[in-house]
Amino acid sequence: MRVIRKISLWPVRKKAWIAALSLLLFSFLVYLIWPLGRLFDRPLSPVLLAADGQLLGARLAADGQWRFPRHSLVPEKYYQAVLQFEDRRFYLHPGVDPLAVVRALWQNLRAGEIKSGASTITMQVARLAREGGRRTIGRKLREALLALKLEARYSKKEILALFAANAPFGRNLVGIDAASWFYFGRRPEDLSWAEACFLAVLPKNPNLAADSLGLKQLQEKRDRLLTRLRRRGIIDEVQLKLALGEAVPAGLRPVPRDGEHLLATLAGDRQKQTPYRSFIRAELQRRLNLRAEAYGEKLLNRGIRNLAVVIIDNRLGAVVSYVGNIGLTRDFDSAQYVDIVQSPRSTGSILKPFLYAAMLQEGLITPEMLIPDIPTRYEGFRPKNFDRRFRGAVPARTALAWSLNVPAVRLLHQYGIPRFKNQLVRWGMSTLFRQAEDYGLSLILGGAEGKLLEITAIYAGLGRLALGMEEAGYRVRLLQDEKPASWGLRDLSPGAAYLTLEALTEVNRPDEEGYWRNFSSARWVAWKTGTSFGLKDAWAVGVTPRYTVGVWAGNADGEGRPEIIGLTAAAPFLFEVLGLLDTGGEIPPPLPALKRIEVCADSGYLPGEFCPKRATWMPLESHFDRSCVYHQLVHLDTSGQYRVDSRVESVSSMKHRVWFVLPPIQEYYYRPWHPEYQPLPKFKGNRPGEVEVADGSKVMNLVYPEPGTAVYIPVDLDGRPGEVVLEAVHREEGAVIHWHLDKDYLTSTRHFHRLSLNPPPGEHLLVLVDNEGRRLVRLFTVISRGEPARWKPENSGRQD
C-alpha cells in the first residue's frame, strides 16, 4: 500500500509574498528617492520691478501665459486663506489625505457620479506639474503617487509655494504674483484679507472670473472663507467686517508700461534672469514719463519724433529712472520701439570733457592755457566751429565750456587718437570697435558712436570721483543683483574730474523757448551738449552732486533735421528734469586732490621772465612744464608809439615795455573778440628789425598750406582738375604780400590774402614777401595730377 505524503505549499507562498512585497516596497522607495527633474519647466514672463518691488512692466511668456517668476515664500495672508480653503489637514498627511479619500468615495457613491476628488494641495501640485489629459481613476492614482514623492523631496512650505506659483487664476494668468498685479495692482505681500481670500478661492473655478455671474459666486465663496477665518481666530471681527465690505475686482488691470524699453532690452539678454529687480524709483519714473511725453509733443511739432532720458543716482551708482524712447508720431513708426538709451548713436561733441580731463590729469594743459582757434587742416580734415567763426586763441576751459571744435581737434591731435580711444574704452564705452585710425580726429566731434547710458555713466563717474566716493571706481548698475564691477575711470584723479566739471558750469542755460538765459542764481550743475554730423542726434548731460541726467533727442530712424541741435532740442528738457530732483547743492573742491600753481595771467602757461602771474588749480598728480613764449620786451621811442632799435634810437632814450604778442594768425582772429588787445607798434620809419627781415613768421602766417601738408586737388564733375586755395594773414593792416611759387612771381595781395592755384603734382616751394622785405617760406606737396600751374586771386582779396 502506497503512502501519499501531503506537502504544504504555504511556506513557499509566504516567501513569495514576502519577496513580492519587499520588491514592491523597494520599488516604491526607489520611486520616492529617484530625482524628480524640473517639475515646472515652463517659460516665465519677463518682469521688471522697481526698487521697492512695484511692477514697472511685464511681457507675456513664450507660451502666451502671464506667468511671473515664483517666490520661495508664500505671503502670510494668502498662506492662511489657501490652507483653510484647500487643505486644512495639509500638515497632517503625507501628500494623500486618507480621511478626504474616504469622504470623497462616500460622496461620489451617494451621488452616482464624481462630486469630490479628495485632492490635497500636494496632489494639485502634481496635477499642475503633469497638466493635460482627462480626469480618470488611473490619472488620480498617478497624481497620488507623485504627491507622495513630492512630500518626500520638498518641505510643506516649498510645496505650498509651488502651488501658489503655478495655480490658474483665470484667463491666461498663472501664479499668485501675476494674479495679484492683474487683479489688484499690488504685490502679493500687500494684499488685504479680502483680496487674499478672493485669490484663494479662484483656482478652484478660474473661469468664474470671466463674467458678472461668476464674480458673484466668487464673492460668496470669498465671504464664506472670510467667515471661516474669523471662526478659527485668524482674523478679528473688525477685520471681517472691513473685508466683507470690499468689492471683488470687476476685471483685470492693464499691465504697467513704465519701463517697457528697458524690459525689452533685458528680456533679450539671456544672461539676465527674470524678475529684473532694478533701482528705478517708481514714482520718479512715472513723473518722468509724463514730462517726457509732454516735451515730446513739442519736439514733434519741430519734426523730432524720439526722446530718451536716463537718471543716475551718484550716491548709489545706479540708474533710478530710464525712459528708453518716447516715440511720438502721427503715423505708425517702428522706430518708437527702439531702446535708444542703449543704442549706438553719433556722439557729436559730448566726448570733449573726457579729453579735457585726461589731458589735465597728465599735465598736458592747464585750465587757463591758450589753445589756438584758427583755420586748421589735417590731411584733408578741416574742422569748423558750430558758428563757423574763429577766435584766434581761447583758454582750454573756455574752449570746453563753449564747445569749440577747432581747439578740441588740435588737443586730440596733440594727445593722440589711439591713446584717447583706448581711454574711452577703459572708461566704459563699448561701441568703439574699430581701429583708431578709422575714427581719425573726428572722434572728438562725433565720428564715433556711443550709448546714452554709457556716456551718462562716465559723466556720473566724474561727479562721483570729484565727490571722493569710494565706489566711484565701480560701474553704474541697472539691476540689484549685478555685482559691482571695477572700471578704468578709477585711474582718473578726483582733481581732474572736479576741474573738468567746474569748466562745464560756465555754460549758459537755454530757456523753454530755446533762447539763451544765464541762471546765475540757479542750482549748481555741470553740463554739456552735443550735436552729431548731419543734425541727427542731440545730446545733453548734466552732473549735480546727487544725480547725473542724460538726454537724447532726434529721430531714431536717422533722419536729420535742422532743429536737432543739442542746445535747443535736448538741453531744455535736461533742465526740466533737473527741476524734478533734489540735486544736493554743489560739488566742493576736493582740496587734497588739488594743488595751486602759478601761470601766466594771459596765456595760462608757466610764467616767463616778463609774464604777469596768477594762481590756478591743477590735479595734484599732474606735472605741467610748458613755459609762456607770448610776452616779449619791446623797445619804444620816447613817444611810446613806435618800436625802435639802436639803429634809430639811443638806448638811453628808449622806453621798455612788456608786450603780449600772439602769432600773426592767432592775432588776426583774436583781435575782433578782444578790443583790449594791442598789436605791436610799427617800427619807426617803417624800418623792420633785422630778425623780422630774416623771419617773416613774426608778422605773417600761412593759414593754408600748413607745414608738411600734402595738398590734394580733386577733379571737378566736368573732369577738369580743381584748385587749392592758399591763404595768409599779416599782422599789419594794409600790408602787401607778394606771392612766389617755385621762384616764379604769381601776384600781390593787400588786406585779404587768398590765392586760388592749380599747381602740378610734386613738391613746391611757396615764398611770401611783404612790402618791408620780410619773407615766409613754406614747402608743400601736391598729390593730385592737374593742369599746368595757373593762379587766380580770390574775389575776397584786393589785388595791387
PDB file of C-alpha atoms in Angstrom, residues 166-390:
ATOM      1  CA  ASN A 166       1.527  77.607 -10.727  1.00  0.00           C
ATOM      2  CA  ALA A 167      -2.175  77.651  -9.883  1.00  0.00           C
ATOM      3  CA  PRO A 168      -4.530  79.006 -12.585  1.00  0.00           C
ATOM      4  CA  PHE A 169      -6.240  82.306 -11.810  1.00  0.00           C
ATOM      5  CA  GLY A 170      -8.468  82.791 -14.833  1.00  0.00           C
ATOM      6  CA  ARG A 171      -7.874  83.650 -18.460  1.00  0.00           C
ATOM      7  CA  ASN A 172      -4.131  83.305 -19.071  1.00  0.00           C
ATOM      8  CA  LEU A 173      -2.981  84.185 -15.555  1.00  0.00           C
ATOM      9  CA  VAL A 174      -0.751  81.675 -13.793  1.00  0.00           C
ATOM     10  CA  GLY A 175       0.523  82.083 -10.242  1.00  0.00           C
ATOM     11  CA  ILE A 176      -0.223  84.338  -7.300  1.00  0.00           C
ATOM     12  CA  ASP A 177       2.247  87.049  -8.401  1.00  0.00           C
ATOM     13  CA  ALA A 178       0.645  87.644 -11.792  1.00  0.00           C
ATOM     14  CA  ALA A 179      -2.865  87.389 -10.323  1.00  0.00           C
ATOM     15  CA  SER A 180      -2.084  89.858  -7.548  1.00  0.00           C
ATOM     16  CA  TRP A 181      -0.858  92.506 -10.006  1.00  0.00           C
ATOM     17  CA  PHE A 182      -3.560  91.981 -12.629  1.00  0.00           C
ATOM     18  CA  TYR A 183      -6.498  91.870 -10.219  1.00  0.00           C
ATOM     19  CA  PHE A 184      -5.368  94.331  -7.552  1.00  0.00           C
ATOM     20  CA  GLY A 185      -2.307  96.192  -8.868  1.00  0.00           C
ATOM     21  CA  ARG A 186      -0.048  95.286  -5.956  1.00  0.00           C
ATOM     22  CA  ARG A 187       2.416  92.737  -4.696  1.00  0.00           C
ATOM     23  CA  PRO A 188       1.083  89.541  -3.043  1.00  0.00           C
ATOM     24  CA  GLU A 189       2.674  90.709   0.219  1.00  0.00           C
ATOM     25  CA  ASP A 190       0.452  93.805   0.185  1.00  0.00           C
ATOM     26  CA  LEU A 191      -2.902  92.051  -0.321  1.00  0.00           C
ATOM     27  CA  SER A 192      -5.750  92.665   2.094  1.00  0.00           C
ATOM     28  CA  TRP A 193      -7.593  89.755   3.728  1.00  0.00           C
ATOM     29  CA  ALA A 194     -10.452  90.096   1.245  1.00  0.00           C
ATOM     30  CA  GLU A 195      -8.057  90.099  -1.711  1.00  0.00           C
ATOM     31  CA  ALA A 196      -6.092  87.126  -0.391  1.00  0.00           C
ATOM     32  CA  CYS A 197      -9.299  85.130   0.114  1.00  0.00           C
ATOM     33  CA  PHE A 198     -10.529  86.025  -3.390  1.00  0.00           C
ATOM     34  CA  LEU A 199      -7.329  84.626  -4.886  1.00  0.00           C
ATOM     35  CA  ALA A 200      -7.511  81.577  -2.597  1.00  0.00           C
ATOM     36  CA  VAL A 201     -10.920  80.511  -3.914  1.00  0.00           C
ATOM     37  CA  LEU A 202     -10.292  81.432  -7.564  1.00  0.00           C
ATOM     38  CA  PRO A 203      -8.079  78.462  -8.700  1.00  0.00           C
ATOM     39  CA  LYS A 204     -10.890  76.008  -7.902  1.00  0.00           C
ATOM     40  CA  ASN A 205     -13.044  77.571 -10.657  1.00  0.00           C
ATOM     41  CA  PRO A 206     -10.849  80.092 -12.520  1.00  0.00           C
ATOM     42  CA  ASN A 207     -13.373  80.623 -15.307  1.00  0.00           C
ATOM     43  CA  LEU A 208     -15.831  82.241 -12.901  1.00  0.00           C
ATOM     44  CA  ALA A 209     -13.862  85.492 -13.120  1.00  0.00           C
ATOM     45  CA  ALA A 210     -14.863  85.926 -16.755  1.00  0.00           C
ATOM     46  CA  ASP A 211     -18.416  87.280 -16.181  1.00  0.00           C
ATOM     47  CA  SER A 212     -20.546  89.084 -13.601  1.00  0.00           C
ATOM     48  CA  LEU A 213     -22.474  85.940 -12.588  1.00  0.00           C
ATOM     49  CA  GLY A 214     -19.260  84.101 -11.914  1.00  0.00           C
ATOM     50  CA  LEU A 215     -17.871  87.056  -9.960  1.00  0.00           C
ATOM     51  CA  LYS A 216     -20.951  86.932  -7.737  1.00  0.00           C
ATOM     52  CA  GLN A 217     -20.298  83.260  -6.988  1.00  0.00           C
ATOM     53  CA  LEU A 218     -16.659  84.040  -6.260  1.00  0.00           C
ATOM     54  CA  GLN A 219     -17.707  86.750  -3.829  1.00  0.00           C
ATOM     55  CA  GLU A 220     -19.941  84.283  -1.980  1.00  0.00           C
ATOM     56  CA  LYS A 221     -17.093  81.790  -1.733  1.00  0.00           C
ATOM     57  CA  ARG A 222     -14.729  84.518  -0.594  1.00  0.00           C
ATOM     58  CA  ASP A 223     -17.137  85.662   2.111  1.00  0.00           C
ATOM     59  CA  ARG A 224     -17.615  82.115   3.411  1.00  0.00           C
ATOM     60  CA  LEU A 225     -13.853  81.724   3.609  1.00  0.00           C
ATOM     61  CA  LEU A 226     -13.526  85.016   5.472  1.00  0.00           C
ATOM     62  CA  THR A 227     -16.163  83.833   7.944  1.00  0.00           C
ATOM     63  CA  ARG A 228     -14.233  80.601   8.451  1.00  0.00           C
ATOM     64  CA  LEU A 229     -11.066  82.588   9.142  1.00  0.00           C
ATOM     65  CA  ARG A 230     -12.982  84.531  11.788  1.00  0.00           C
ATOM     66  CA  ARG A 231     -14.316  81.353  13.435  1.00  0.00           C
ATOM     67  CA  ARG A 232     -10.815  79.960  13.675  1.00  0.00           C
ATOM     68  CA  GLY A 233      -9.491  83.171  15.242  1.00  0.00           C
ATOM     69  CA  ILE A 234      -7.193  84.056  12.360  1.00  0.00           C
ATOM     70  CA  ILE A 235      -8.846  87.456  11.887  1.00  0.00           C
ATOM     71  CA  ASP A 236     -10.918  89.524  14.329  1.00  0.00           C
ATOM     72  CA  GLU A 237     -14.417  90.918  13.980  1.00  0.00           C
ATOM     73  CA  VAL A 238     -13.292  94.328  12.740  1.00  0.00           C
ATOM     74  CA  GLN A 239     -11.124  92.770  10.052  1.00  0.00           C
ATOM     75  CA  LEU A 240     -14.030  90.558   8.999  1.00  0.00           C
ATOM     76  CA  LYS A 241     -16.421  93.488   8.607  1.00  0.00           C
ATOM     77  CA  LEU A 242     -13.893  95.506   6.648  1.00  0.00           C
ATOM     78  CA  ALA A 243     -13.083  92.556   4.398  1.00  0.00           C
ATOM     79  CA  LEU A 244     -16.732  91.730   3.708  1.00  0.00           C
ATOM     80  CA  GLY A 245     -17.235  95.340   2.639  1.00  0.00           C
ATOM     81  CA  GLU A 246     -14.611  95.139  -0.106  1.00  0.00           C
ATOM     82  CA  ALA A 247     -15.828  94.585  -3.653  1.00  0.00           C
ATOM     83  CA  VAL A 248     -14.393  91.871  -5.848  1.00  0.00           C
ATOM     84  CA  PRO A 249     -12.410  93.076  -8.888  1.00  0.00           C
ATOM     85  CA  ALA A 250     -14.584  93.664 -11.937  1.00  0.00           C
ATOM     86  CA  GLY A 251     -11.802  92.855 -14.386  1.00  0.00           C
ATOM     87  CA  LEU A 252      -8.091  92.819 -14.984  1.00  0.00           C
ATOM     88  CA  ARG A 253      -5.916  95.867 -14.648  1.00  0.00           C
ATOM     89  CA  PRO A 254      -3.697  96.900 -17.568  1.00  0.00           C
ATOM     90  CA  VAL A 255      -0.052  95.949 -17.432  1.00  0.00           C
ATOM     91  CA  PRO A 256       2.123  98.900 -16.324  1.00  0.00           C
ATOM     92  CA  ARG A 257       4.307 100.257 -19.108  1.00  0.00           C
ATOM     93  CA  ASP A 258       6.635 102.416 -17.086  1.00  0.00           C
ATOM     94  CA  GLY A 259       9.830 100.785 -18.318  1.00  0.00           C
ATOM     95  CA  GLU A 260       8.918  98.934 -21.486  1.00  0.00           C
ATOM     96  CA  HIS A 261      12.115  99.655 -23.423  1.00  0.00           C
ATOM     97  CA  LEU A 262      14.368  98.640 -20.564  1.00  0.00           C
ATOM     98  CA  LEU A 263      12.305  95.485 -20.094  1.00  0.00           C
ATOM     99  CA  ALA A 264      12.590  94.618 -23.786  1.00  0.00           C
ATOM    100  CA  THR A 265      16.353  95.077 -23.672  1.00  0.00           C
ATOM    101  CA  LEU A 266      16.731  92.968 -20.539  1.00  0.00           C
ATOM    102  CA  ALA A 267      14.445  90.243 -21.920  1.00  0.00           C
ATOM    103  CA  GLY A 268      16.699  89.989 -24.962  1.00  0.00           C
ATOM    104  CA  ASP A 269      19.755  89.315 -22.788  1.00  0.00           C
ATOM    105  CA  ARG A 270      19.782  85.594 -21.966  1.00  0.00           C
ATOM    106  CA  GLN A 271      22.428  86.093 -19.319  1.00  0.00           C
ATOM    107  CA  LYS A 272      19.977  88.018 -17.139  1.00  0.00           C
ATOM    108  CA  GLN A 273      17.216  86.188 -15.283  1.00  0.00           C
ATOM    109  CA  THR A 274      13.711  87.474 -14.646  1.00  0.00           C
ATOM    110  CA  PRO A 275      12.442  89.068 -12.463  1.00  0.00           C
ATOM    111  CA  TYR A 276      14.611  92.085 -13.115  1.00  0.00           C
ATOM    112  CA  ARG A 277      14.923  93.927  -9.815  1.00  0.00           C
ATOM    113  CA  SER A 278      16.048  97.423 -10.737  1.00  0.00           C
ATOM    114  CA  PHE A 279      16.978 100.535  -8.773  1.00  0.00           C
ATOM    115  CA  ILE A 280      14.270 102.535 -10.567  1.00  0.00           C
ATOM    116  CA  ARG A 281      12.095 104.689  -8.335  1.00  0.00           C
ATOM    117  CA  ALA A 282       8.529 104.059  -9.432  1.00  0.00           C
ATOM    118  CA  GLU A 283       7.094 107.493  -8.655  1.00  0.00           C
ATOM    119  CA  LEU A 284      10.016 109.334 -10.270  1.00  0.00           C
ATOM    120  CA  GLN A 285       9.758 107.054 -13.308  1.00  0.00           C
ATOM    121  CA  ARG A 286       6.060 107.825 -13.763  1.00  0.00           C
ATOM    122  CA  ARG A 287       6.605 111.564 -13.393  1.00  0.00           C
ATOM    123  CA  LEU A 288       9.468 111.463 -15.855  1.00  0.00           C
ATOM    124  CA  ASN A 289       7.388 109.517 -18.378  1.00  0.00           C
ATOM    125  CA  LEU A 290       4.658 112.178 -18.207  1.00  0.00           C
ATOM    126  CA  ARG A 291       7.139 115.041 -18.570  1.00  0.00           C
ATOM    127  CA  ALA A 292       8.881 113.299 -21.452  1.00  0.00           C
ATOM    128  CA  GLU A 293       5.608 112.728 -23.297  1.00  0.00           C
ATOM    129  CA  ALA A 294       4.635 116.395 -22.869  1.00  0.00           C
ATOM    130  CA  TYR A 295       8.033 117.612 -24.062  1.00  0.00           C
ATOM    131  CA  GLY A 296       7.963 115.078 -26.893  1.00  0.00           C
ATOM    132  CA  GLU A 297       4.799 116.717 -28.201  1.00  0.00           C
ATOM    133  CA  LYS A 298       6.721 119.982 -28.504  1.00  0.00           C
ATOM    134  CA  LEU A 299       9.535 118.225 -30.334  1.00  0.00           C
ATOM    135  CA  LEU A 300       7.097 116.539 -32.704  1.00  0.00           C
ATOM    136  CA  ASN A 301       5.947 119.945 -33.914  1.00  0.00           C
ATOM    137  CA  ARG A 302       9.565 120.547 -34.957  1.00  0.00           C
ATOM    138  CA  GLY A 303       9.913 117.229 -36.794  1.00  0.00           C
ATOM    139  CA  ILE A 304      11.711 115.471 -33.915  1.00  0.00           C
ATOM    140  CA  ARG A 305       9.971 112.206 -33.093  1.00  0.00           C
ATOM    141  CA  ASN A 306      12.064 110.494 -30.412  1.00  0.00           C
ATOM    142  CA  LEU A 307      13.340 111.327 -26.937  1.00  0.00           C
ATOM    143  CA  ALA A 308      15.287 109.286 -24.367  1.00  0.00           C
ATOM    144  CA  VAL A 309      16.309 110.079 -20.774  1.00  0.00           C
ATOM    145  CA  VAL A 310      18.311 108.340 -18.078  1.00  0.00           C
ATOM    146  CA  ILE A 311      18.891 109.449 -14.461  1.00  0.00           C
ATOM    147  CA  ILE A 312      21.738 108.056 -12.358  1.00  0.00           C
ATOM    148  CA  ASP A 313      21.917 108.404  -8.581  1.00  0.00           C
ATOM    149  CA  ASN A 314      25.553 109.266  -7.940  1.00  0.00           C
ATOM    150  CA  ARG A 315      25.413 108.017  -4.358  1.00  0.00           C
ATOM    151  CA  LEU A 316      24.070 104.600  -5.345  1.00  0.00           C
ATOM    152  CA  GLY A 317      25.983 104.375  -8.583  1.00  0.00           C
ATOM    153  CA  ALA A 318      22.749 103.096 -10.131  1.00  0.00           C
ATOM    154  CA  VAL A 319      20.107 104.050 -12.702  1.00  0.00           C
ATOM    155  CA  VAL A 320      16.991 105.312 -10.902  1.00  0.00           C
ATOM    156  CA  SER A 321      14.953 106.374 -13.944  1.00  0.00           C
ATOM    157  CA  TYR A 322      15.041 105.111 -17.512  1.00  0.00           C
ATOM    158  CA  VAL A 323      12.932 106.350 -20.415  1.00  0.00           C
ATOM    159  CA  GLY A 324      14.165 104.319 -23.356  1.00  0.00           C
ATOM    160  CA  ASN A 325      12.218 106.108 -26.070  1.00  0.00           C
ATOM    161  CA  ILE A 326       9.260 108.453 -26.154  1.00  0.00           C
ATOM    162  CA  GLY A 327       8.267 107.711 -29.724  1.00  0.00           C
ATOM    163  CA  LEU A 328       5.684 110.242 -30.895  1.00  0.00           C
ATOM    164  CA  THR A 329       4.371 110.106 -34.426  1.00  0.00           C
ATOM    165  CA  ARG A 330       1.101 110.667 -36.159  1.00  0.00           C
ATOM    166  CA  ASP A 331       1.669 107.509 -38.200  1.00  0.00           C
ATOM    167  CA  PHE A 332       2.954 104.051 -37.317  1.00  0.00           C
ATOM    168  CA  ASP A 333       6.682 104.137 -36.792  1.00  0.00           C
ATOM    169  CA  SER A 334       8.590 101.021 -35.760  1.00  0.00           C
ATOM    170  CA  ALA A 335      11.433 103.252 -34.530  1.00  0.00           C
ATOM    171  CA  GLN A 336       9.374 104.011 -31.401  1.00  0.00           C
ATOM    172  CA  TYR A 337      10.207 100.502 -30.141  1.00  0.00           C
ATOM    173  CA  VAL A 338      13.970 101.092 -30.258  1.00  0.00           C
ATOM    174  CA  ASP A 339      15.651 101.380 -26.845  1.00  0.00           C
ATOM    175  CA  ILE A 340      17.694 104.476 -27.608  1.00  0.00           C
ATOM    176  CA  VAL A 341      19.285 104.575 -24.153  1.00  0.00           C
ATOM    177  CA  GLN A 342      21.320 101.521 -25.136  1.00  0.00           C
ATOM    178  CA  SER A 343      21.543 102.069 -28.889  1.00  0.00           C
ATOM    179  CA  PRO A 344      24.727 103.422 -30.504  1.00  0.00           C
ATOM    180  CA  ARG A 345      24.270 106.987 -31.741  1.00  0.00           C
ATOM    181  CA  SER A 346      26.686 109.529 -33.167  1.00  0.00           C
ATOM    182  CA  THR A 347      28.223 111.331 -30.204  1.00  0.00           C
ATOM    183  CA  GLY A 348      28.682 114.842 -31.535  1.00  0.00           C
ATOM    184  CA  SER A 349      30.921 116.770 -29.160  1.00  0.00           C
ATOM    185  CA  ILE A 350      29.677 115.083 -25.993  1.00  0.00           C
ATOM    186  CA  LEU A 351      33.089 113.379 -25.523  1.00  0.00           C
ATOM    187  CA  LYS A 352      35.103 116.622 -25.291  1.00  0.00           C
ATOM    188  CA  PRO A 353      35.145 116.767 -21.455  1.00  0.00           C
ATOM    189  CA  PHE A 354      36.743 113.327 -21.316  1.00  0.00           C
ATOM    190  CA  LEU A 355      39.703 114.520 -23.406  1.00  0.00           C
ATOM    191  CA  TYR A 356      39.991 117.647 -21.262  1.00  0.00           C
ATOM    192  CA  ALA A 357      40.041 115.531 -18.077  1.00  0.00           C
ATOM    193  CA  ALA A 358      42.667 113.164 -19.454  1.00  0.00           C
ATOM    194  CA  MET A 359      44.971 115.987 -20.554  1.00  0.00           C
ATOM    195  CA  LEU A 360      44.616 117.773 -17.200  1.00  0.00           C
ATOM    196  CA  GLN A 361      45.460 114.545 -15.420  1.00  0.00           C
ATOM    197  CA  GLU A 362      48.617 114.074 -17.464  1.00  0.00           C
ATOM    198  CA  GLY A 363      49.773 117.688 -17.184  1.00  0.00           C
ATOM    199  CA  LEU A 364      49.406 118.455 -20.886  1.00  0.00           C
ATOM    200  CA  ILE A 365      47.232 121.542 -20.351  1.00  0.00           C
ATOM    201  CA  THR A 366      46.137 123.935 -17.635  1.00  0.00           C
ATOM    202  CA  PRO A 367      42.579 125.291 -17.439  1.00  0.00           C
ATOM    203  CA  GLU A 368      43.835 128.755 -18.473  1.00  0.00           C
ATOM    204  CA  MET A 369      46.212 127.634 -21.235  1.00  0.00           C
ATOM    205  CA  LEU A 370      45.500 129.281 -24.589  1.00  0.00           C
ATOM    206  CA  ILE A 371      44.512 126.871 -27.351  1.00  0.00           C
ATOM    207  CA  PRO A 372      44.682 128.078 -30.980  1.00  0.00           C
ATOM    208  CA  ASP A 373      41.288 128.580 -32.601  1.00  0.00           C
ATOM    209  CA  ILE A 374      42.313 129.263 -36.153  1.00  0.00           C
ATOM    210  CA  PRO A 375      41.705 127.684 -39.566  1.00  0.00           C
ATOM    211  CA  THR A 376      43.120 124.187 -39.230  1.00  0.00           C
ATOM    212  CA  ARG A 377      43.559 121.323 -41.639  1.00  0.00           C
ATOM    213  CA  TYR A 378      44.905 117.814 -41.018  1.00  0.00           C
ATOM    214  CA  GLU A 379      45.275 115.610 -44.095  1.00  0.00           C
ATOM    215  CA  GLY A 380      42.112 116.885 -45.707  1.00  0.00           C
ATOM    216  CA  PHE A 381      40.127 117.147 -42.457  1.00  0.00           C
ATOM    217  CA  ARG A 382      39.189 120.751 -41.804  1.00  0.00           C
ATOM    218  CA  PRO A 383      37.216 121.196 -38.575  1.00  0.00           C
ATOM    219  CA  LYS A 384      34.957 124.188 -38.090  1.00  0.00           C
ATOM    220  CA  ASN A 385      33.243 125.612 -35.056  1.00  0.00           C
ATOM    221  CA  PHE A 386      29.486 125.397 -34.886  1.00  0.00           C
ATOM    222  CA  ASP A 387      29.107 129.129 -35.584  1.00  0.00           C
ATOM    223  CA  ARG A 388      31.693 128.973 -38.414  1.00  0.00           C
ATOM    224  CA  ARG A 389      33.851 131.617 -36.706  1.00  0.00           C
ATOM    225  CA  PHE A 390      37.352 131.585 -35.247  1.00  0.00           C
TER     226      PHE A 390
END
